[in-house]
Amino acid sequence: MTKKYRIFYFNESDLAPVKPAALDPSAYCETPVYNPDLCPNMIAAQAKLVYHLNKYYNEKCQARKAAIAKTIREVCKVVSDVLKEVEVQEPRFISSLNEIDGRFEGLEVISPTEFEVVLYLNQMGVFNFVDDGSLPGCAVLKLSDGRKRSMSLWVEFITASGYLSARKIRSRFQTLVAQAVDKCSYRDVVKMVADTSEVKLRIRDRYIVQITPAFKCTGIWPRSAAHWPLPHIPWPGPNRVAEVKAEGFNLLSKECYSLSGKQSSAESDAWVLQFAEAENRLLLGGCRKKCLSVLKTLRDRHLELPGQPLNNYHMKTLVSYECEKHPRESDWDESCLGDRLNGILLQLISCLQCRRCPHYFLPNLDLFQGKPHTALENAAKQTWRLAREILTNPKSLEKL
């Protein structure tokens, strides 16, 4: 029986704006463009692409990693000093920025100059985790029993309705950090970022670090992510699913863009769901992390655009979706790196065109919400140029 393949070719005109409903971002583009069954020339082209991608990874991706690692050490010295001053003023905010096996716990790289440090808080025990799906990407913490109010470590941040207010805790923490910045030994090189309710530091006028109070939730899994894993998709296997759910999630005290304009007390006091450790666990094995590293490097060098339409988290999300589309471990062999990269870039173009990128665990949450449409359109065109250059001339990676 003769096999049939669908190969997609894109022209610049293909990137004209489309109606959001015209494309389903969960329906992936057909890949790979290079299929080894088509002809021997395709095998050679695929091997050539993998060769240049590995060269790109060894040279540019590793250089990026080394530069960011150096920046992280510099930044964490300053942040640690500020947090020590905070702890002196208010012992409930204990620094959890600890280095474990060369990695700082709770630190996320947003870009080479922007970072987020999650500060883990203690004693969430007297609150119930309420996640009914009414607040996309968020949940609330409510007293399990009104009589336990005085037992909470955070009693003055509990609202009259019995909610632990993320906003009130963040406001208090922001005041403490502002005072600590003036007292710490790095006060000449660190300043608070004004005009935001978030706690952000500007360090040496080069780096931005957001410090976010949070609760770590292990041993439970949110109802809004209960659909995962999808029953008809064989990835990930049951053992990996168990590991991911054991990692749990974080509840962050930060502004949630999905709630902009909403004013009810429960919503303004809501906590943002974050799955950083679970997502990292998913991407173990094969060339998944290498693929993500290449995507991050390409983004940093070519997709840092006005309106900031794309960040590294979008790339991480699309790698997870690509894992579902290609569930076999053999699909993530080193020899498949080019195919997987192609698939993700084409899917990224599709998401940018229809202006929707669903969160991996919380698909009702759109990661493009609030992004300017013109910024998304420009990013689609730039991503297409990038994908076309890599597909038609792998050697161009030397200059990308």
Tab-separated table of C-alpha atoms in Angstrom:
chain	number	residue	atom	x	y	z
A	1	MET	CA	0.000	0.000	0.000
A	2	THR	CA	1.354	3.410	-0.945
A	3	LYS	CA	1.755	5.822	1.949
A	4	LYS	CA	0.295	9.299	1.600
A	5	TYR	CA	1.814	12.381	3.131
A	6	ARG	CA	0.651	15.938	3.402
A	7	ILE	CA	3.398	18.534	3.076
A	8	PHE	CA	2.635	22.127	3.950
A	9	TYR	CA	4.308	24.969	2.095
A	10	PHE	CA	3.908	28.518	3.318
A	11	ASN	CA	4.038	31.765	1.361
A	12	GLU	CA	4.246	35.264	2.844
A	13	SER	CA	0.606	35.720	1.812
A	14	ASP	CA	-0.353	32.813	4.059
A	15	LEU	CA	0.305	35.089	7.023
A	16	ALA	CA	-2.577	37.462	6.320
A	17	PRO	CA	-4.738	38.016	9.425
A	18	VAL	CA	-7.336	35.310	9.955
A	19	LYS	CA	-10.429	35.205	12.117
A	20	PRO	CA	-9.666	33.699	15.537
A	21	ALA	CA	-12.229	30.957	14.974
A	22	ALA	CA	-10.666	29.940	11.661
A	23	LEU	CA	-7.893	27.971	13.325
A	24	ASP	CA	-7.978	25.722	16.334
A	25	PRO	CA	-4.606	26.155	18.115
A	26	SER	CA	-4.922	22.658	19.525
A	27	ALA	CA	-5.002	21.266	15.965
A	28	TYR	CA	-1.355	21.000	15.127
A	29	CYS	CA	0.239	21.670	11.765
A	30	GLU	CA	1.195	18.523	9.867
A	31	THR	CA	4.904	17.744	10.200
A	32	PRO	CA	7.601	16.834	9.470
A	33	VAL	CA	8.329	18.739	6.275
A	34	TYR	CA	11.378	16.493	5.858
A	35	ASN	CA	10.101	12.901	5.895
A	36	PRO	CA	12.756	10.228	5.422
A	37	ASP	CA	10.308	7.988	3.538
A	38	LEU	CA	9.874	10.500	0.741
A	39	CYS	CA	13.274	10.201	-0.964
A	40	PRO	CA	16.975	9.818	-0.178
A	41	ASN	CA	17.496	13.546	-0.683
A	42	MET	CA	15.121	14.201	2.184
A	43	ILE	CA	17.190	11.946	4.451
A	44	ALA	CA	20.284	13.934	3.548
A	45	ALA	CA	18.453	17.232	4.112
A	46	GLN	CA	17.209	16.027	7.496
A	47	ALA	CA	20.707	14.949	8.544
A	48	LYS	CA	22.114	18.296	7.405
A	49	LEU	CA	19.543	20.199	9.470
A	50	VAL	CA	20.269	18.122	12.584
A	51	TYR	CA	24.014	18.694	12.108
A	52	HIS	CA	23.592	22.480	11.969
A	53	LEU	CA	21.117	22.478	14.887
A	54	ASN	CA	23.589	20.563	17.051
A	55	LYS	CA	26.299	23.020	16.067
A	56	TYR	CA	23.949	25.888	16.933
A	57	TYR	CA	23.178	24.279	20.285
A	58	ASN	CA	26.831	23.647	21.156
A	59	GLU	CA	27.906	27.155	20.233
A	60	LYS	CA	25.079	29.666	20.693
A	61	CYS	CA	22.739	27.887	23.103
A	62	GLN	CA	25.544	26.899	25.447
A	63	ALA	CA	26.983	30.425	25.302
A	64	ARG	CA	23.529	31.762	26.216
A	65	LYS	CA	23.275	29.307	29.129
A	66	ALA	CA	26.712	30.268	30.442
A	67	ALA	CA	25.947	33.991	30.218
A	68	ILE	CA	22.599	33.556	31.999
A	69	ALA	CA	24.193	31.370	34.700
A	70	LYS	CA	26.712	34.135	35.380
A	71	THR	CA	23.921	36.737	35.518
A	72	ILE	CA	21.867	34.562	37.877
A	73	ARG	CA	24.730	34.361	40.366
A	74	GLU	CA	25.179	38.124	40.264
A	75	VAL	CA	21.450	38.776	40.615
A	76	CYS	CA	20.909	36.214	43.390
A	77	LYS	CA	23.607	37.809	45.553
A	78	VAL	CA	21.645	41.054	45.520
A	79	VAL	CA	18.212	39.437	45.958
A	80	SER	CA	19.467	37.261	48.840
A	81	ASP	CA	20.824	40.323	50.603
A	82	VAL	CA	17.508	42.153	50.200
A	83	LEU	CA	15.536	39.136	51.456
A	84	LYS	CA	17.773	38.835	54.527
A	85	GLU	CA	16.845	42.415	55.418
A	86	VAL	CA	13.160	41.596	54.851
A	87	GLU	CA	13.433	38.618	57.192
A	88	VAL	CA	14.968	40.802	59.917
A	89	GLN	CA	11.939	43.110	59.717
A	90	GLU	CA	9.305	40.386	59.305
A	91	PRO	CA	10.312	36.759	60.164
A	92	ARG	CA	7.233	35.344	58.398
A	93	PHE	CA	8.872	36.159	55.058
A	94	ILE	CA	11.780	33.715	55.209
A	95	SER	CA	14.076	33.587	52.174
A	96	SER	CA	13.750	30.321	50.245
A	97	LEU	CA	16.273	31.300	47.549
A	98	ASN	CA	18.632	28.386	48.111
A	99	GLU	CA	21.120	26.895	45.668
A	100	ILE	CA	20.624	23.145	45.185
A	101	ASP	CA	22.892	21.215	42.780
A	102	GLY	CA	23.873	24.418	40.987
A	103	ARG	CA	20.255	25.577	40.590
A	104	PHE	CA	18.472	28.244	42.627
A	105	GLU	CA	15.165	26.951	43.926
A	106	GLY	CA	12.201	29.023	42.820
A	107	LEU	CA	14.069	31.053	40.197
A	108	GLU	CA	12.631	31.240	36.683
A	109	VAL	CA	14.381	32.848	33.701
A	110	ILE	CA	11.917	35.022	31.773
A	111	SER	CA	14.605	36.385	29.437
A	112	PRO	CA	18.384	36.952	29.686
A	113	THR	CA	17.685	40.208	31.568
A	114	GLU	CA	14.445	39.357	33.384
A	115	PHE	CA	13.902	36.856	36.187
A	116	GLU	CA	11.276	35.796	38.704
A	117	VAL	CA	12.085	34.559	42.204
A	118	VAL	CA	9.315	32.674	44.009
A	119	LEU	CA	9.442	33.183	47.770
A	120	TYR	CA	7.785	30.194	49.455
A	121	LEU	CA	5.656	31.016	52.491
A	122	ASN	CA	4.835	28.720	55.423
A	123	GLN	CA	1.587	27.516	57.028
A	124	MET	CA	-1.176	27.306	54.478
A	125	GLY	CA	-2.801	24.539	56.527
A	126	VAL	CA	-5.968	26.202	57.890
A	127	PHE	CA	-7.192	27.165	54.404
A	128	ASN	CA	-9.138	25.209	51.807
A	129	PHE	CA	-7.945	25.383	48.213
A	130	VAL	CA	-10.970	26.475	46.124
A	131	ASP	CA	-10.628	25.919	42.391
A	132	ASP	CA	-14.015	25.835	40.672
A	133	GLY	CA	-12.915	27.135	37.270
A	134	SER	CA	-14.670	30.497	37.646
A	135	LEU	CA	-11.304	32.311	37.750
A	136	PRO	CA	-9.230	31.146	34.734
A	137	GLY	CA	-5.694	30.379	35.870
A	138	CYS	CA	-6.467	31.314	39.478
A	139	ALA	CA	-7.806	29.898	42.741
A	140	VAL	CA	-8.662	31.218	46.188
A	141	LEU	CA	-7.703	30.150	49.699
A	142	LYS	CA	-10.581	30.193	52.170
A	143	LEU	CA	-10.595	29.464	55.899
A	144	SER	CA	-11.664	25.870	56.466
A	145	ASP	CA	-13.371	26.972	59.691
A	146	GLY	CA	-14.050	30.534	60.823
A	147	ARG	CA	-12.976	29.583	64.328
A	148	LYS	CA	-9.450	28.915	63.021
A	149	ARG	CA	-8.883	32.539	61.942
A	150	SER	CA	-6.721	33.329	64.964
A	151	MET	CA	-4.679	30.163	64.390
A	152	SER	CA	-3.356	31.388	61.058
A	153	LEU	CA	0.136	32.817	60.747
A	154	TRP	CA	-1.366	35.307	58.272
A	155	VAL	CA	-4.382	36.420	60.328
A	156	GLU	CA	-4.274	40.128	59.377
A	157	PHE	CA	-4.392	39.251	55.654
A	158	ILE	CA	-7.657	37.290	55.929
A	159	THR	CA	-10.667	39.171	54.557
A	160	ALA	CA	-14.042	39.476	56.308
A	161	SER	CA	-15.297	36.755	53.925
A	162	GLY	CA	-12.580	34.378	55.129
A	163	TYR	CA	-10.252	34.559	52.122
A	164	LEU	CA	-6.480	34.792	52.449
A	165	SER	CA	-5.816	37.831	50.274
A	166	ALA	CA	-2.953	37.477	47.804
A	167	ARG	CA	-3.172	41.218	47.147
A	168	LYS	CA	-2.842	42.173	50.840
A	169	ILE	CA	0.141	39.880	51.384
A	170	ARG	CA	1.835	41.281	48.273
A	171	SER	CA	1.192	44.862	49.396
A	172	ARG	CA	2.780	44.201	52.798
A	173	PHE	CA	5.718	42.394	51.184
A	174	GLN	CA	6.255	45.286	48.756
A	175	THR	CA	6.545	47.728	51.669
A	176	LEU	CA	9.066	45.471	53.418
A	177	VAL	CA	11.181	45.059	50.262
A	178	ALA	CA	11.231	48.831	49.663
A	179	GLN	CA	12.575	49.331	53.188
A	180	ALA	CA	15.095	46.497	52.780
A	181	VAL	CA	16.435	47.972	49.524
A	182	ASP	CA	17.378	51.156	51.382
A	183	LYS	CA	19.207	49.194	54.107
A	184	CYS	CA	20.935	46.351	52.198
A	185	SER	CA	24.617	46.389	51.309
A	186	TYR	CA	23.786	46.608	47.565
A	187	ARG	CA	21.613	49.728	47.931
A	188	ASP	CA	23.755	51.622	45.389
A	189	VAL	CA	22.934	49.167	42.588
A	190	VAL	CA	19.354	48.097	43.313
A	191	LYS	CA	16.098	50.071	43.078
A	192	MET	CA	12.395	49.270	43.333
A	193	VAL	CA	10.454	49.433	40.070
A	194	ALA	CA	7.708	52.037	40.538
A	195	ASP	CA	4.116	52.156	39.213
A	196	THR	CA	3.318	48.472	39.682
A	197	SER	CA	1.644	46.405	42.377
A	198	GLU	CA	4.191	43.652	41.728
A	199	VAL	CA	7.427	43.487	43.736
A	200	LYS	CA	10.114	44.203	41.143
A	201	LEU	CA	13.767	45.169	41.529
A	202	ARG	CA	15.979	46.855	38.933
A	203	ILE	CA	19.580	45.722	39.450
A	204	ARG	CA	22.539	47.637	37.976
A	205	ASP	CA	20.092	49.257	35.528
A	206	ARG	CA	20.331	46.060	33.470
A	207	TYR	CA	18.245	43.367	35.117
A	208	ILE	CA	14.656	43.154	36.352
A	209	VAL	CA	13.821	40.638	39.095
A	210	GLN	CA	10.259	40.053	40.246
A	211	ILE	CA	9.950	38.543	43.740
A	212	THR	CA	6.645	36.717	44.180
A	213	PRO	CA	5.295	35.381	47.505
A	214	ALA	CA	3.797	31.917	47.028
A	215	PHE	CA	2.562	28.729	48.637
A	216	LYS	CA	3.863	25.369	47.411
A	217	CYS	CA	1.063	22.806	47.026
A	218	THR	CA	2.141	19.167	46.897
A	219	GLY	CA	0.049	16.040	47.141
A	220	ILE	CA	-2.988	17.677	45.490
A	221	TRP	CA	-3.887	18.468	41.899
A	222	PRO	CA	-6.173	21.348	40.848
A	223	ARG	CA	-9.658	20.563	39.593
A	224	SER	CA	-9.176	22.913	36.629
A	225	ALA	CA	-6.375	20.615	35.415
A	226	ALA	CA	-8.273	17.381	36.189
A	227	HIS	CA	-8.728	16.631	32.463
A	228	TRP	CA	-4.958	16.015	32.193
A	229	PRO	CA	-3.625	13.697	30.913
A	230	LEU	CA	-5.968	13.348	27.961
A	231	PRO	CA	-7.232	9.739	27.841
A	232	HIS	CA	-6.768	9.265	24.070
A	233	ILE	CA	-3.121	10.423	24.040
A	234	PRO	CA	-0.477	7.884	25.192
A	235	TRP	CA	1.983	10.548	26.427
A	236	PRO	CA	3.106	10.823	29.132
A	237	GLY	CA	3.063	7.309	30.551
A	238	PRO	CA	1.444	6.546	33.933
A	239	ASN	CA	4.728	6.675	35.867
A	240	ARG	CA	5.585	10.128	34.523
A	241	VAL	CA	2.022	11.323	35.196
A	242	ALA	CA	2.391	10.222	38.827
A	243	GLU	CA	5.731	12.078	39.094
A	244	VAL	CA	4.286	15.247	37.584
A	245	LYS	CA	1.251	15.279	39.869
A	246	ALA	CA	3.491	14.600	42.876
A	247	GLU	CA	5.422	17.795	42.007
A	248	GLY	CA	2.147	19.649	42.466
A	249	PHE	CA	1.907	23.357	41.761
A	250	ASN	CA	2.444	26.804	43.257
A	251	LEU	CA	-0.039	29.519	44.202
A	252	LEU	CA	1.511	32.888	43.368
A	253	SER	CA	0.626	36.307	44.743
A	254	LYS	CA	0.767	38.275	41.489
A	255	GLU	CA	-1.517	40.075	39.086
A	256	CYS	CA	-3.470	37.721	36.844
A	257	TYR	CA	-4.051	39.234	33.402
A	258	SER	CA	-7.114	37.008	32.872
A	259	LEU	CA	-8.890	38.917	35.676
A	260	SER	CA	-8.231	42.446	34.393
A	261	GLY	CA	-11.233	44.681	34.975
A	262	LYS	CA	-12.890	42.334	37.474
A	263	GLN	CA	-13.426	43.823	40.897
A	264	SER	CA	-15.192	41.321	43.184
A	265	SER	CA	-13.436	40.623	46.471
A	266	ALA	CA	-12.770	36.938	45.742
A	267	GLU	CA	-11.184	37.772	42.380
A	268	SER	CA	-8.961	40.582	43.675
A	269	ASP	CA	-7.759	38.246	46.438
A	270	ALA	CA	-7.111	35.295	44.061
A	271	TRP	CA	-3.834	33.400	43.709
A	272	VAL	CA	-2.293	32.503	40.327
A	273	LEU	CA	-1.684	28.818	39.542
A	274	GLN	CA	1.833	27.942	38.386
A	275	PHE	CA	3.178	24.515	37.353
A	276	ALA	CA	6.892	25.216	36.835
A	277	GLU	CA	8.301	22.056	38.446
A	278	ALA	CA	5.636	19.805	36.916
A	279	GLU	CA	6.400	21.250	33.457
A	280	ASN	CA	10.126	20.725	33.928
A	281	ARG	CA	9.479	17.096	34.892
A	282	LEU	CA	7.487	16.571	31.684
A	283	LEU	CA	10.372	17.648	29.469
A	284	LEU	CA	12.898	15.106	30.763
A	285	GLY	CA	14.264	12.587	28.263
A	286	GLY	CA	15.230	12.606	24.594
A	287	CYS	CA	15.969	15.910	22.873
A	288	ARG	CA	13.075	17.793	24.516
A	289	LYS	CA	15.199	20.121	26.631
A	290	LYS	CA	17.661	20.640	23.789
A	291	CYS	CA	14.779	21.581	21.503
A	292	LEU	CA	13.499	24.067	24.091
A	293	SER	CA	16.981	25.542	24.497
A	294	VAL	CA	17.224	26.147	20.728
A	295	LEU	CA	13.776	27.786	20.727
A	296	LYS	CA	14.683	30.047	23.652
A	297	THR	CA	17.891	31.129	21.932
A	298	LEU	CA	16.073	31.860	18.673
A	299	ARG	CA	13.456	33.843	20.603
A	300	ASP	CA	16.046	35.888	22.478
A	301	ARG	CA	17.951	36.723	19.301
A	302	HIS	CA	15.125	37.224	16.786
A	303	LEU	CA	11.682	37.376	18.452
A	304	GLU	CA	12.223	40.030	21.121
A	305	LEU	CA	9.728	42.360	19.440
A	306	PRO	CA	7.770	45.529	20.290
A	307	GLY	CA	4.750	44.722	22.452
A	308	GLN	CA	6.588	41.645	23.812
A	309	PRO	CA	4.273	39.123	22.117
A	310	LEU	CA	6.461	36.100	22.888
A	311	ASN	CA	8.340	34.901	25.938
A	312	ASN	CA	10.147	31.699	26.811
A	313	TYR	CA	7.061	30.284	28.525
A	314	HIS	CA	5.204	30.229	25.200
A	315	MET	CA	8.050	28.103	23.811
A	316	LYS	CA	7.936	25.749	26.786
A	317	THR	CA	4.170	25.357	26.363
A	318	LEU	CA	4.442	24.488	22.670
A	319	VAL	CA	7.135	21.868	23.359
A	320	SER	CA	4.667	20.154	25.727
A	321	TYR	CA	1.975	20.151	23.040
A	322	GLU	CA	4.491	18.747	20.538
A	323	CYS	CA	5.179	15.912	22.999
A	324	GLU	CA	1.482	14.998	22.862
A	325	LYS	CA	1.510	15.102	19.084
A	326	HIS	CA	4.606	12.866	18.975
A	327	PRO	CA	4.163	10.588	22.024
A	328	ARG	CA	6.791	7.921	21.279
A	329	GLU	CA	10.232	8.279	22.820
A	330	SER	CA	11.733	7.465	19.416
A	331	ASP	CA	10.085	10.674	18.136
A	332	TRP	CA	12.431	12.580	20.446
A	333	ASP	CA	15.640	10.870	19.424
A	334	GLU	CA	18.503	13.269	18.638
A	335	SER	CA	18.040	12.515	14.924
A	336	CYS	CA	14.482	13.958	15.123
A	337	LEU	CA	15.528	17.347	16.533
A	338	GLY	CA	14.970	19.123	13.198
A	339	ASP	CA	11.504	17.635	12.717
A	340	ARG	CA	10.394	18.592	16.203
A	341	LEU	CA	11.727	22.142	15.843
A	342	ASN	CA	9.935	22.539	12.503
A	343	GLY	CA	6.677	21.325	13.998
A	344	ILE	CA	6.853	23.725	16.917
A	345	LEU	CA	7.703	26.752	14.758
A	346	LEU	CA	4.795	25.983	12.420
A	347	GLN	CA	2.469	25.540	15.394
A	348	LEU	CA	3.697	28.836	16.815
A	349	ILE	CA	2.797	30.576	13.548
A	350	SER	CA	-0.685	29.005	13.718
A	351	CYS	CA	-1.209	30.178	17.308
A	352	LEU	CA	-0.001	33.698	16.497
A	353	GLN	CA	-2.309	33.890	13.483
A	354	CYS	CA	-5.410	32.938	15.461
A	355	ARG	CA	-4.200	34.977	18.454
A	356	ARG	CA	-4.587	32.169	20.942
A	357	CYS	CA	-2.073	30.010	22.818
A	358	PRO	CA	-3.747	27.765	25.433
A	359	HIS	CA	-1.921	27.068	28.683
A	360	TYR	CA	-0.830	23.412	28.662
A	361	PHE	CA	-2.491	22.359	31.935
A	362	LEU	CA	-5.229	25.027	31.915
A	363	PRO	CA	-6.432	25.254	28.286
A	364	ASN	CA	-9.146	27.787	29.153
A	365	LEU	CA	-6.346	30.230	29.958
A	366	ASP	CA	-5.041	32.023	26.852
A	367	LEU	CA	-1.364	32.944	27.147
A	368	PHE	CA	-1.796	35.601	24.432
A	369	GLN	CA	-4.570	37.412	26.304
A	370	GLY	CA	-3.869	41.125	26.474
A	371	LYS	CA	-1.187	41.024	23.771
A	372	PRO	CA	-1.594	43.686	21.029
A	373	HIS	CA	-2.919	42.150	17.803
A	374	THR	CA	-0.338	43.998	15.712
A	375	ALA	CA	2.453	42.584	17.893
A	376	LEU	CA	1.125	39.029	17.374
A	377	GLU	CA	0.858	39.578	13.597
A	378	ASN	CA	4.420	40.896	13.434
A	379	ALA	CA	5.633	37.946	15.481
A	380	ALA	CA	3.861	35.526	13.088
A	381	LYS	CA	5.633	37.090	10.094
A	382	GLN	CA	9.009	37.097	11.829
A	383	THR	CA	8.572	33.481	12.994
A	384	TRP	CA	7.689	32.475	9.438
A	385	ARG	CA	10.820	34.163	8.058
A	386	LEU	CA	12.873	32.390	10.700
A	387	ALA	CA	11.282	28.973	9.995
A	388	ARG	CA	11.664	29.388	6.227
A	389	GLU	CA	15.329	30.335	6.583
A	390	ILE	CA	16.064	27.306	8.780
A	391	LEU	CA	14.088	24.901	6.550
A	392	THR	CA	15.482	26.015	3.213
A	393	ASN	CA	19.022	26.790	4.306
A	394	PRO	CA	20.136	25.045	7.532
A	395	LYS	CA	23.586	26.607	7.183
A	396	SER	CA	21.929	29.948	7.919
A	397	LEU	CA	21.864	28.899	11.584
A	398	GLU	CA	25.490	29.994	11.683
A	399	LYS	CA	24.268	33.596	11.396
A	400	LEU	CA	20.971	33.332	13.314
